[in-house]
């Protein structure tokens, strides 16, 4: 799982909108957050803060949403 996370994080850093990442803005209370996929069910929740991107949560779809 760590290797897959590293691969997807590196892809995110190069091309945040790559189709494999399924990057999207979250709807609801977490609307200031975005998410991208590590695997079919594992997601990373993040927020862009100025020039930085801060990762907030990593887990299954049900855990982070």
PDB file of C-alpha atoms in Angstrom:
ATOM      1  CA  UNK A   1       0.000   0.000   0.000  1.00  0.00           C
ATOM      2  CA  UNK A   2       2.839   2.421   0.800  1.00  0.00           C
ATOM      3  CA  UNK A   3       4.377   1.871  -2.630  1.00  0.00           C
ATOM      4  CA  UNK A   4       1.026   2.560  -4.326  1.00  0.00           C
ATOM      5  CA  UNK A   5       0.613   5.725  -2.221  1.00  0.00           C
ATOM      6  CA  UNK A   6       4.095   6.919  -3.232  1.00  0.00           C
ATOM      7  CA  UNK A   7       3.367   6.219  -6.914  1.00  0.00           C
ATOM      8  CA  UNK A   8       0.076   8.130  -6.867  1.00  0.00           C
ATOM      9  CA  UNK A   9       1.499  10.995  -4.808  1.00  0.00           C
ATOM     10  CA  UNK A  10       4.329  11.401  -7.315  1.00  0.00           C
ATOM     11  CA  UNK A  11       1.801  11.340 -10.158  1.00  0.00           C
ATOM     12  CA  UNK A  12      -0.269  13.955  -8.304  1.00  0.00           C
ATOM     13  CA  UNK A  13       2.796  16.196  -7.926  1.00  0.00           C
ATOM     14  CA  UNK A  14       3.535  15.976 -11.666  1.00  0.00           C
ATOM     15  CA  UNK A  15      -0.050  16.070 -12.982  1.00  0.00           C
ATOM     16  CA  UNK A  16      -2.777  16.604 -10.354  1.00  0.00           C
ATOM     17  CA  UNK A  17      -5.487  16.161 -12.977  1.00  0.00           C
ATOM     18  CA  UNK A  18      -4.263  12.845 -14.374  1.00  0.00           C
ATOM     19  CA  UNK A  19      -7.314  10.607 -15.005  1.00  0.00           C
ATOM     20  CA  UNK A  20      -5.938   7.785 -12.809  1.00  0.00           C
ATOM     21  CA  UNK A  21      -6.208  10.067  -9.780  1.00  0.00           C
ATOM     22  CA  UNK A  22      -9.917  10.824 -10.188  1.00  0.00           C
ATOM     23  CA  UNK A  23      -9.164  14.184  -8.567  1.00  0.00           C
ATOM     24  CA  UNK A  24     -12.310  16.070  -7.564  1.00  0.00           C
ATOM     25  CA  UNK A  25     -13.684  18.680  -5.211  1.00  0.00           C
ATOM     26  CA  UNK A  26     -15.646  17.291  -2.290  1.00  0.00           C
ATOM     27  CA  UNK A  27     -19.264  18.273  -1.869  1.00  0.00           C
ATOM     28  CA  UNK A  28     -20.923  18.954   1.505  1.00  0.00           C
ATOM     29  CA  UNK A  29     -19.283  20.204   4.686  1.00  0.00           C
ATOM     30  CA  UNK A  30     -15.838  19.422   3.310  1.00  0.00           C
ATOM     31  CA  UNK A  31     -16.271  21.646   0.265  1.00  0.00           C
ATOM     32  CA  UNK A  32     -12.906  23.350   0.868  1.00  0.00           C
ATOM     33  CA  UNK A  33     -11.279  19.941   0.383  1.00  0.00           C
ATOM     34  CA  UNK A  34     -10.429  17.856  -2.655  1.00  0.00           C
ATOM     35  CA  UNK A  35      -9.701  14.157  -3.036  1.00  0.00           C
ATOM     36  CA  UNK A  36      -7.670  11.852  -5.256  1.00  0.00           C
ATOM     37  CA  UNK A  37      -7.559   8.063  -5.513  1.00  0.00           C
ATOM     38  CA  UNK A  38      -4.746   5.777  -4.444  1.00  0.00           C
ATOM     39  CA  UNK A  39      -6.661   2.582  -5.305  1.00  0.00           C
ATOM     40  CA  UNK A  40     -10.269   1.881  -6.166  1.00  0.00           C
ATOM     41  CA  UNK A  41     -11.320   2.406  -2.541  1.00  0.00           C
ATOM     42  CA  UNK A  42      -8.425   4.294  -0.891  1.00  0.00           C
ATOM     43  CA  UNK A  43      -8.565   8.087  -1.089  1.00  0.00           C
ATOM     44  CA  UNK A  44      -6.429  11.053  -0.045  1.00  0.00           C
ATOM     45  CA  UNK A  45      -8.241  14.178   1.135  1.00  0.00           C
ATOM     46  CA  UNK A  46      -6.269  17.380   0.697  1.00  0.00           C
ATOM     47  CA  UNK A  47      -6.549  21.153   0.578  1.00  0.00           C
ATOM     48  CA  UNK A  48      -4.582  23.728  -1.383  1.00  0.00           C
ATOM     49  CA  UNK A  49      -3.301  26.475   0.906  1.00  0.00           C
ATOM     50  CA  UNK A  50      -1.591  29.215  -1.076  1.00  0.00           C
ATOM     51  CA  UNK A  51       1.423  27.626  -2.760  1.00  0.00           C
ATOM     52  CA  UNK A  52       1.235  24.473  -0.641  1.00  0.00           C
ATOM     53  CA  UNK A  53      -0.891  21.354  -0.723  1.00  0.00           C
ATOM     54  CA  UNK A  54      -1.706  19.853   2.664  1.00  0.00           C
ATOM     55  CA  UNK A  55      -2.816  16.222   2.976  1.00  0.00           C
ATOM     56  CA  UNK A  56      -5.516  15.829   5.637  1.00  0.00           C
ATOM     57  CA  UNK A  57      -6.744  12.254   5.537  1.00  0.00           C
ATOM     58  CA  UNK A  58      -6.030   8.908   3.913  1.00  0.00           C
ATOM     59  CA  UNK A  59      -8.407   5.970   4.094  1.00  0.00           C
ATOM     60  CA  UNK A  60     -11.190   4.044   2.471  1.00  0.00           C
ATOM     61  CA  UNK A  61     -14.036   5.871   0.806  1.00  0.00           C
ATOM     62  CA  UNK A  62     -16.272   5.293   3.851  1.00  0.00           C
ATOM     63  CA  UNK A  63     -13.587   6.397   6.314  1.00  0.00           C
ATOM     64  CA  UNK A  64     -12.756   9.744   4.726  1.00  0.00           C
ATOM     65  CA  UNK A  65     -16.225  10.741   3.501  1.00  0.00           C
TER      66      UNK A  65
END
